[in-house]
PDB file of C-alpha atoms and ligand atoms in Angstrom:
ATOM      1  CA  UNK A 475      20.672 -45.751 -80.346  1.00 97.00           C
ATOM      2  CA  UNK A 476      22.478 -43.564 -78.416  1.00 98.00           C
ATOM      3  CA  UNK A 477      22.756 -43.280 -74.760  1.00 98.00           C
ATOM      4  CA  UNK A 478      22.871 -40.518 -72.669  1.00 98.00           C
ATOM      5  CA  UNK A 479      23.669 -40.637 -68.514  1.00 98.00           C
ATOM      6  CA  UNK A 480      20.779 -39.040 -66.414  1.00 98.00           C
ATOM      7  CA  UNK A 481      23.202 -38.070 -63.521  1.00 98.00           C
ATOM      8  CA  UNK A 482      24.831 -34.596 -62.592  1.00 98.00           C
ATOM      9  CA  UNK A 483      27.587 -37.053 -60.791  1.00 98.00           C
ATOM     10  CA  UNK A 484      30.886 -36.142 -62.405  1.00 98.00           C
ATOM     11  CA  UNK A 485      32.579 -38.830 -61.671  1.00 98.00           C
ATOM     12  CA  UNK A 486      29.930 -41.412 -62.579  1.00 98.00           C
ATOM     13  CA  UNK A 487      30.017 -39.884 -65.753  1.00 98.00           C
ATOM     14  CA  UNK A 488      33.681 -39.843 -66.501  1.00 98.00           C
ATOM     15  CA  UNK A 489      34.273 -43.718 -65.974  1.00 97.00           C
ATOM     16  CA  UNK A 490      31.162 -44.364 -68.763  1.00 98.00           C
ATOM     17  CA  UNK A 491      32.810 -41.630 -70.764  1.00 98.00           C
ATOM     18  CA  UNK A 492      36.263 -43.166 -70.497  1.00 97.00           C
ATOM     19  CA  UNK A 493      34.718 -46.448 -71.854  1.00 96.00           C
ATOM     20  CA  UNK A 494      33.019 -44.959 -75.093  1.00 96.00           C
ATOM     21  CA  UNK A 495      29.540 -45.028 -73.471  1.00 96.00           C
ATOM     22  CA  UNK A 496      28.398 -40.980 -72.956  1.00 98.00           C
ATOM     23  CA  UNK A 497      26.333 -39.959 -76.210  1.00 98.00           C
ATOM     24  CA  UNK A 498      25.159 -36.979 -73.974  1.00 98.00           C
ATOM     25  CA  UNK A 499      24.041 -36.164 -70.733  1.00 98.00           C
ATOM     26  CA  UNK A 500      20.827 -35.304 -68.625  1.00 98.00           C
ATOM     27  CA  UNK A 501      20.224 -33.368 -65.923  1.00 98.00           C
ATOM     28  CA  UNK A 502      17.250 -32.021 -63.805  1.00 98.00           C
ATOM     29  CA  UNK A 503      16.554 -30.035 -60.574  1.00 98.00           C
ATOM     30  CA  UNK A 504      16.312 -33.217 -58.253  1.00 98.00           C
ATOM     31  CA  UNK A 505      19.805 -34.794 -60.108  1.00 98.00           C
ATOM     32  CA  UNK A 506      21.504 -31.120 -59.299  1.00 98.00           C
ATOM     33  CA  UNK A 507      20.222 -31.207 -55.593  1.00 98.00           C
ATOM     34  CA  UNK A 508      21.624 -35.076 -55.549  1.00 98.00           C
ATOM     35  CA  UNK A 509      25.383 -33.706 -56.924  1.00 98.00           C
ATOM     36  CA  UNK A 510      24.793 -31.084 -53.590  1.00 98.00           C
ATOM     37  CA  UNK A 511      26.639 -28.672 -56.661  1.00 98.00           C
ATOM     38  CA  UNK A 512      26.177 -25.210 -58.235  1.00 98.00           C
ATOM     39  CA  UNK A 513      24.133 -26.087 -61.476  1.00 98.00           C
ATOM     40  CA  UNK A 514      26.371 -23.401 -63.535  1.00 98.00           C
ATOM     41  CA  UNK A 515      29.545 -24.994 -61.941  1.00 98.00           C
ATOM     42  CA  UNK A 516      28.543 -28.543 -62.481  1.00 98.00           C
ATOM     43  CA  UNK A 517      27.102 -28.287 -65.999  1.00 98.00           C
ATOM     44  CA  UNK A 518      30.489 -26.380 -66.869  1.00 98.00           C
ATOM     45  CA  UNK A 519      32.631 -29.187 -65.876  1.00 98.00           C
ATOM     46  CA  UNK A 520      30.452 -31.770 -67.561  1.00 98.00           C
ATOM     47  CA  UNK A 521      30.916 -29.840 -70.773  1.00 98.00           C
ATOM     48  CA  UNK A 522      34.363 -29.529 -70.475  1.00 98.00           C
ATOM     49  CA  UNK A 523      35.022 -33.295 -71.154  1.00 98.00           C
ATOM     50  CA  UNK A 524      31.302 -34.393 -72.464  1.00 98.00           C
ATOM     51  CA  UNK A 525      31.243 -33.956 -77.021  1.00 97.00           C
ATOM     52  CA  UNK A 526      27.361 -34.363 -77.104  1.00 98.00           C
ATOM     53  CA  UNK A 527      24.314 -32.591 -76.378  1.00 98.00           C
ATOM     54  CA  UNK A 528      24.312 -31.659 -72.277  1.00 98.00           C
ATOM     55  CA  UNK A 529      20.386 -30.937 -70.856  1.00 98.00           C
ATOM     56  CA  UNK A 530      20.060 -28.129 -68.661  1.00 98.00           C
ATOM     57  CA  UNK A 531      16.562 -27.509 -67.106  1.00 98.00           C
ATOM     58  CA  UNK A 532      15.164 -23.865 -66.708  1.00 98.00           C
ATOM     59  CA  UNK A 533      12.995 -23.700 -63.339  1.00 98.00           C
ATOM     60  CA  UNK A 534      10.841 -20.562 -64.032  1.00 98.00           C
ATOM     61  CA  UNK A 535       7.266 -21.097 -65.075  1.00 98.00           C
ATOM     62  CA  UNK A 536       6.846 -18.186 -67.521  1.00 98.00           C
ATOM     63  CA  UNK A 537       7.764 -17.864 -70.870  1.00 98.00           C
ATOM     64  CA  UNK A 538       9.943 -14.393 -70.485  1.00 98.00           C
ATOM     65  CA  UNK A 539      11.929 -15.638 -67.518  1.00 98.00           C
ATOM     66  CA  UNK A 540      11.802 -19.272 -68.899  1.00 98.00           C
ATOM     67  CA  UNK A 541      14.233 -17.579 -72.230  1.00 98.00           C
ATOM     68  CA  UNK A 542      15.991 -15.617 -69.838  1.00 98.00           C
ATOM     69  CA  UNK A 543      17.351 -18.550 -67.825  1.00 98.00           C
ATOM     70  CA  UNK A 544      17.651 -20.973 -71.072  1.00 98.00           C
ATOM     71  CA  UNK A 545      19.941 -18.023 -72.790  1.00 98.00           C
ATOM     72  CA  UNK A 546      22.196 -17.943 -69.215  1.00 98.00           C
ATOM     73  CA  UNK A 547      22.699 -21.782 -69.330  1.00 98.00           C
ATOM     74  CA  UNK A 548      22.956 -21.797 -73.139  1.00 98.00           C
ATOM     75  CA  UNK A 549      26.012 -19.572 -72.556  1.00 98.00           C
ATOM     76  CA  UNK A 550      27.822 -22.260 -70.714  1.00 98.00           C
ATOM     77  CA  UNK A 551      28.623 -23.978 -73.538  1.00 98.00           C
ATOM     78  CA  UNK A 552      28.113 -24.571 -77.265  1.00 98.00           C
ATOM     79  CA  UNK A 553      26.436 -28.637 -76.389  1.00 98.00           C
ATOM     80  CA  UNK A 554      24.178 -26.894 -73.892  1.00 98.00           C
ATOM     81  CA  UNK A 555      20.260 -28.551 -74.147  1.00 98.00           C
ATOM     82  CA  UNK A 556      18.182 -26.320 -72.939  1.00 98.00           C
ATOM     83  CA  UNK A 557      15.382 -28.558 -70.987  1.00 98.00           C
ATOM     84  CA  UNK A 558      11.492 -26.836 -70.282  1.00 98.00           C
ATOM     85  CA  UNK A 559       8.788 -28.632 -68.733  1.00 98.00           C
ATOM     86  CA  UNK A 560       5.999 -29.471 -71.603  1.00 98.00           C
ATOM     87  CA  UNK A 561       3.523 -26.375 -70.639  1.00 98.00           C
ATOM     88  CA  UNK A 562       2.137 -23.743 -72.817  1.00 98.00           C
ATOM     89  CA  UNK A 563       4.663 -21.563 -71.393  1.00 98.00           C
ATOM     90  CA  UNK A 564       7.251 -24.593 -71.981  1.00 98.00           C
ATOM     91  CA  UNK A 565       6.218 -24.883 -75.606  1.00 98.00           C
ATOM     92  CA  UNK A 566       6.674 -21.034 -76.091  1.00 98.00           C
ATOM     93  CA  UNK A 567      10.576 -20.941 -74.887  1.00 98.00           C
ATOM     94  CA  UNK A 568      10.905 -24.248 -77.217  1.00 98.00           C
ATOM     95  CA  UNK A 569      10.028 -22.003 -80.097  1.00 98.00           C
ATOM     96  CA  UNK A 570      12.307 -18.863 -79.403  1.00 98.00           C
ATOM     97  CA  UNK A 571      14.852 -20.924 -78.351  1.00 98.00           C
ATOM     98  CA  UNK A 572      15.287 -23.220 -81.078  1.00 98.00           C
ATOM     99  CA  UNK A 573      14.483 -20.091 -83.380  1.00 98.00           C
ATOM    100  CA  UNK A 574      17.533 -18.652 -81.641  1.00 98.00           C
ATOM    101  CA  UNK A 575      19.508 -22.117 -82.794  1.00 98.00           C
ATOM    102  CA  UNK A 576      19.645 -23.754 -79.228  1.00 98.00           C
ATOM    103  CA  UNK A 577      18.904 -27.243 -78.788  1.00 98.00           C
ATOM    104  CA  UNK A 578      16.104 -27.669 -76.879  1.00 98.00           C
ATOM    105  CA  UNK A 579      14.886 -30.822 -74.948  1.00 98.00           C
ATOM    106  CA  UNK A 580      11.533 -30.768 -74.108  1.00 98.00           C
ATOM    107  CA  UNK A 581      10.748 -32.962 -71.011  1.00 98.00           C
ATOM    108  CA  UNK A 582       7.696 -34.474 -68.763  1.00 98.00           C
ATOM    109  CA  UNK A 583       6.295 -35.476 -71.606  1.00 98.00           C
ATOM    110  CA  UNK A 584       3.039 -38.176 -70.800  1.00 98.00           C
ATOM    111  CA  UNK A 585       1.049 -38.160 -73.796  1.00 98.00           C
ATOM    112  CA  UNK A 586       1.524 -38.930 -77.510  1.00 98.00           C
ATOM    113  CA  UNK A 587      -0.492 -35.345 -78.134  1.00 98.00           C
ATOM    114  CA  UNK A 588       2.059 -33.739 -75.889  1.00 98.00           C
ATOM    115  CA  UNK A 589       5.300 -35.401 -78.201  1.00 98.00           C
ATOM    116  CA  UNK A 590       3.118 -34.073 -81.419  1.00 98.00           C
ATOM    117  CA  UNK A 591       3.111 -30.191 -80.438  1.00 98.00           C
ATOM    118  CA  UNK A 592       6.414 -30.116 -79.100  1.00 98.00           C
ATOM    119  CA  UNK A 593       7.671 -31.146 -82.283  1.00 98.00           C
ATOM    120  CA  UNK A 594       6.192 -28.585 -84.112  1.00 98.00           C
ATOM    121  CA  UNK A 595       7.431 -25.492 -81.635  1.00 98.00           C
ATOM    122  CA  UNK A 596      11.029 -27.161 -82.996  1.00 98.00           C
ATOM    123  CA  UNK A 597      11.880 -29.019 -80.071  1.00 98.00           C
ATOM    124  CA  UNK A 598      15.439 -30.879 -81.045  1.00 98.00           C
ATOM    125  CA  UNK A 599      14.674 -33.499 -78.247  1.00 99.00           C
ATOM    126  CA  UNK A 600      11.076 -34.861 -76.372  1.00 98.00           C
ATOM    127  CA  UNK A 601      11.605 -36.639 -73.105  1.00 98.00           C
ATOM    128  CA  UNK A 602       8.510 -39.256 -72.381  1.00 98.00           C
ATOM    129  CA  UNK A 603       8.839 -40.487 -69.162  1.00 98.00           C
ATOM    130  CA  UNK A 604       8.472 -44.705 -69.040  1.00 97.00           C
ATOM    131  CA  UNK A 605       9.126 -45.576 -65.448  1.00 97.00           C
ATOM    132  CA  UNK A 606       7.026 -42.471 -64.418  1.00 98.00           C
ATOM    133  CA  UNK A 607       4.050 -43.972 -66.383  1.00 97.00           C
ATOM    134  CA  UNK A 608       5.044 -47.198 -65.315  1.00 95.00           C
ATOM    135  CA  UNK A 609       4.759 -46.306 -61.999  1.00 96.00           C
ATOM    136  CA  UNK A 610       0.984 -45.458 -62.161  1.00 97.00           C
ATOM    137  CA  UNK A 611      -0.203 -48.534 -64.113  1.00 97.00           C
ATOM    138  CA  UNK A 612       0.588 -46.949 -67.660  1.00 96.00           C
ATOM    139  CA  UNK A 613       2.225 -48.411 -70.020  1.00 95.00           C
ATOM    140  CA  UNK A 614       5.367 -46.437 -70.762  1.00 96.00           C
ATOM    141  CA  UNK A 615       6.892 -48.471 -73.732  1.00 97.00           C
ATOM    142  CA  UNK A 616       3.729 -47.913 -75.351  1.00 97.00           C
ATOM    143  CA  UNK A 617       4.070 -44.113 -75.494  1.00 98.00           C
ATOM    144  CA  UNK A 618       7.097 -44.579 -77.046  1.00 98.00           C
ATOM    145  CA  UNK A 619       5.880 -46.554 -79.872  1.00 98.00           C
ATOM    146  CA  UNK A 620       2.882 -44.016 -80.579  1.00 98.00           C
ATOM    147  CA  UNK A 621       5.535 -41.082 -80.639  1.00 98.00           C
ATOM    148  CA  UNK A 622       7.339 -43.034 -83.064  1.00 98.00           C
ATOM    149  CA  UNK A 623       4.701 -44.002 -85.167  1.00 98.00           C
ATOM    150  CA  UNK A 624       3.468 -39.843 -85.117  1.00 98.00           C
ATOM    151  CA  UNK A 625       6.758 -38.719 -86.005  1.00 98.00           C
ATOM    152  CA  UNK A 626       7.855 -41.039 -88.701  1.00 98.00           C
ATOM    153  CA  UNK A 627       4.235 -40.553 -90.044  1.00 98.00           C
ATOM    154  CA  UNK A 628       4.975 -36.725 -90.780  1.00 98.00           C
ATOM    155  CA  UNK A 629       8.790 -37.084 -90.734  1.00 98.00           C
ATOM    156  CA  UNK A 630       9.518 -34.591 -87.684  1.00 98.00           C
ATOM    157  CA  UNK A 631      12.794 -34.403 -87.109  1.00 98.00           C
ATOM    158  CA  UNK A 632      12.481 -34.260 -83.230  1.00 98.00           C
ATOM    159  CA  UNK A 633      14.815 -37.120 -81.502  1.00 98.00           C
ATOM    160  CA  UNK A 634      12.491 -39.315 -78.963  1.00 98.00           C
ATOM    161  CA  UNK A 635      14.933 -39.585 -75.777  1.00 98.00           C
ATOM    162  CA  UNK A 636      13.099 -42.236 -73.875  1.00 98.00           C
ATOM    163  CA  UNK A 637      13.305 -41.101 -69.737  1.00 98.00           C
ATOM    164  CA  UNK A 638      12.480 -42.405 -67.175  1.00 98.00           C
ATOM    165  CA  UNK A 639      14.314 -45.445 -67.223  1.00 97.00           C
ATOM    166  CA  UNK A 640      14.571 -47.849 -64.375  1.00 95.00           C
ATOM    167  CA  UNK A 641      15.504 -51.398 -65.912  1.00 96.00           C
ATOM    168  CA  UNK A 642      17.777 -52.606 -68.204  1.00 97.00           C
ATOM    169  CA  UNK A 643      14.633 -54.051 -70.019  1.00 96.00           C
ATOM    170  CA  UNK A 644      13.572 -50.385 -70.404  1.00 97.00           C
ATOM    171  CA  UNK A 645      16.491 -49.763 -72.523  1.00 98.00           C
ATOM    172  CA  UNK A 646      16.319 -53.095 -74.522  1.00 98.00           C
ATOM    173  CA  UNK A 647      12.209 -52.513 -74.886  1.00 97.00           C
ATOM    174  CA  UNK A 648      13.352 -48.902 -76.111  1.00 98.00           C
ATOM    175  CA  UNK A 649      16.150 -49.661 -78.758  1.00 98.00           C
ATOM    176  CA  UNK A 650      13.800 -52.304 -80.286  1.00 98.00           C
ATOM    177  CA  UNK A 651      10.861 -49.797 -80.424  1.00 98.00           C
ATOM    178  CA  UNK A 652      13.028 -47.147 -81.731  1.00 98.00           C
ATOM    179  CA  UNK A 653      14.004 -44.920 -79.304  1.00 98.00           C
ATOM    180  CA  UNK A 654      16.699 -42.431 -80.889  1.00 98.00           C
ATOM    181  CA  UNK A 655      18.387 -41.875 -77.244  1.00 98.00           C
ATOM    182  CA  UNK A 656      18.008 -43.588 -73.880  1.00 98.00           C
ATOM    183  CA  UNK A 657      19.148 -41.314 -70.754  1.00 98.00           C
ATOM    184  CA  UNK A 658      19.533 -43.162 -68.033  1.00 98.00           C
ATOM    185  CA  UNK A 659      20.972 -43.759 -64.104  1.00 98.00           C
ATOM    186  CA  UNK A 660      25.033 -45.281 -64.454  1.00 98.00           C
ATOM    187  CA  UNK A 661      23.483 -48.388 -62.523  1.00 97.00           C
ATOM    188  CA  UNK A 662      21.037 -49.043 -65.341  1.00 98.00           C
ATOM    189  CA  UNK A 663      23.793 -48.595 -67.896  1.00 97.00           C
ATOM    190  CA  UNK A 664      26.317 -50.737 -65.943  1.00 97.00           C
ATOM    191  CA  UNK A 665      23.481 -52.877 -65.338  1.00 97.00           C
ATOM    192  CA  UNK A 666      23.147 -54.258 -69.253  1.00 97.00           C
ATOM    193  CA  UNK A 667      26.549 -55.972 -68.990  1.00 96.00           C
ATOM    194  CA  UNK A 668      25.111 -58.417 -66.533  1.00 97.00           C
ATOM    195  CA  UNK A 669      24.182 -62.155 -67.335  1.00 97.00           C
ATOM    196  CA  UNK A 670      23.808 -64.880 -64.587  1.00 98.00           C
ATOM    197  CA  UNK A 671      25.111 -67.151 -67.054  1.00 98.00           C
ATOM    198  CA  UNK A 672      28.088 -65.126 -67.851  1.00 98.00           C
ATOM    199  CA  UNK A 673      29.228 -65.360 -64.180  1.00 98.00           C
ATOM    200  CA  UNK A 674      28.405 -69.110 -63.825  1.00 98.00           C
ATOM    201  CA  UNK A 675      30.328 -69.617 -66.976  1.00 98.00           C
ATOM    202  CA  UNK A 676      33.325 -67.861 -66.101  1.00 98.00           C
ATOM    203  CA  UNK A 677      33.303 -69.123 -62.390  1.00 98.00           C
ATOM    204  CA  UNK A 678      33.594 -72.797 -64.107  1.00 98.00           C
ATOM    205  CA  UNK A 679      36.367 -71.617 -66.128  1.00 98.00           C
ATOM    206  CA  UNK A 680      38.821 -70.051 -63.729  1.00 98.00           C
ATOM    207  CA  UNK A 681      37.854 -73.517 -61.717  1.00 98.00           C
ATOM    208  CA  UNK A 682      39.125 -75.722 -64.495  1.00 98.00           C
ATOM    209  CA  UNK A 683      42.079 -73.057 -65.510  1.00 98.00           C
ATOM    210  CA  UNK A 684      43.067 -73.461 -61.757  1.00 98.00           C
ATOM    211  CA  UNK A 685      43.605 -77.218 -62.323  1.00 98.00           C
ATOM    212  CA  UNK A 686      45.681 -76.833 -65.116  1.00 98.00           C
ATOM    213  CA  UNK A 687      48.160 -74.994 -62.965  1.00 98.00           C
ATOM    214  CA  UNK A 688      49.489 -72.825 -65.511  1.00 98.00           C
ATOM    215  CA  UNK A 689      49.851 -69.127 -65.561  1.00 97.00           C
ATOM    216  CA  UNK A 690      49.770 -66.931 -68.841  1.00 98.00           C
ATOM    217  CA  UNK A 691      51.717 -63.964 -67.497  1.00 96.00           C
TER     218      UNK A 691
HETATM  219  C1  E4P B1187      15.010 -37.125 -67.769  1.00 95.67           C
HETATM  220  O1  E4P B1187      15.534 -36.254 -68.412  1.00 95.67           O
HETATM  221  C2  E4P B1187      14.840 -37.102 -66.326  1.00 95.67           C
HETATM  222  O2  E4P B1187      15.955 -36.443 -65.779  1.00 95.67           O
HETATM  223  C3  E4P B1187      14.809 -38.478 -65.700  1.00 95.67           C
HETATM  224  O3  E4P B1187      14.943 -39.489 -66.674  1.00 95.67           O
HETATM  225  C4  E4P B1187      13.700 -38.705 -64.736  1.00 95.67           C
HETATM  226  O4  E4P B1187      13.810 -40.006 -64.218  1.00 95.67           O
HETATM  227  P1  E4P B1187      13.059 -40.465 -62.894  1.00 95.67           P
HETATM  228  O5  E4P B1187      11.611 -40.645 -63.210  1.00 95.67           O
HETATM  229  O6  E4P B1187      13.710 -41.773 -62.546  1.00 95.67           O
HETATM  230  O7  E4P B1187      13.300 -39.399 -61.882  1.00 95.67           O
END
């Protein structure tokens, strides 16, 4: 499974992509107003030292203007996602655009149905939201499993990049389902290195190594 970082925070993306951890990376409106950065500036310098596939999200709502502004941030460089929302007009830029040989990631997807005919207007990524879902009593994981089912059923070739994700569970639940790519926050990625019983255990060893009162360097 690969993972990609749902941040537009440089830095927090560097020290995951120093340690071998950056598949990709995700942006959206509310991540660039978090950064408090020019989207075209920021997304540049992400590409500069990020290989994989970096999402972009257009902000018009109609088609015409939707391929205008996915062609400008396509330009920025050759791993550029473009990201529309899943509406008719969404759906229609996910066509030309991947027509056009973009990558396109198609997000705010809620619905298996939704998944289904984004995939077939060529969508190269669909985005279900879990902790969005989760967050109103749905059950997130779920969607994920039905999107799998649908496009392993009719072997689309659209990548399900679970979003949304607020737990290291999330991204456990979403490997074992079979998730192709997990974007999520740096904490939630630093967060699956953590075991209680890994601390406890090494607290008891540097105890005991203390008593032995050597040194190794
Ligand atoms: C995905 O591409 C979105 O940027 C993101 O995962 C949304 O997550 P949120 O529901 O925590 O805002």
């Amino acid at each position: 499974m690969k993972f990609f970082i749902d941040t537009a925070d440089v830095d927090a993306i560097r020290e995951l992509h120093d340690l071998g951890m950056v598949d990709g990376v995700t942006t959206n409106p509310s991540l660039i107003l978090k950064s408090g950065r020019d989207i075209l500036e920021v997304t540049k310098e992400i590409c500069s030292f990020v290989e994989g596939p970096v999402s972009a999200e257009v902000v018009a709502l109609k088609a015409d203007d939707m391929i205008a502004e996915g062609r400008k941030l396509a330009a920025i460089a050759p791993n550029i996602a473009v990201k529309v929302p899943l509406t008719w007009d969404g759906l229609k830029t996910c066509k030309v655009l991947s027509g056009e040989g973009f990558m396109v990631n198609v997000t705010l997807c809620f619905s298996a149905n939704q998944a289904l005919i984004a995939a077939k207007a060529g969508a190269t990524f669909i985005s279900p939201f879990i902790g969005r879902l989760d967050d109103i009593n749905l059950d997130g994981l779920d969607l994920i499993g039905d999107i799998r089912t649908i496009y392993d059923n009719y072997d689309f070739k659209t990548q399900i990049l679970a979003a949304s994700i607020r737990s290291a569970n999330h991204v456990k639940d979403c490997a074992m389902i079979g998730a192709d790519v997990v974007t999520a926050p740096p904490s939630v990625i630093k967060a699956l290195a953590n075991h209680v019983l890994t601390d406890k255990g090494l607290e008891q060893f540097l105890k005991d190594w203390a008593k032995t009162g050597q040194k190794i360097i």
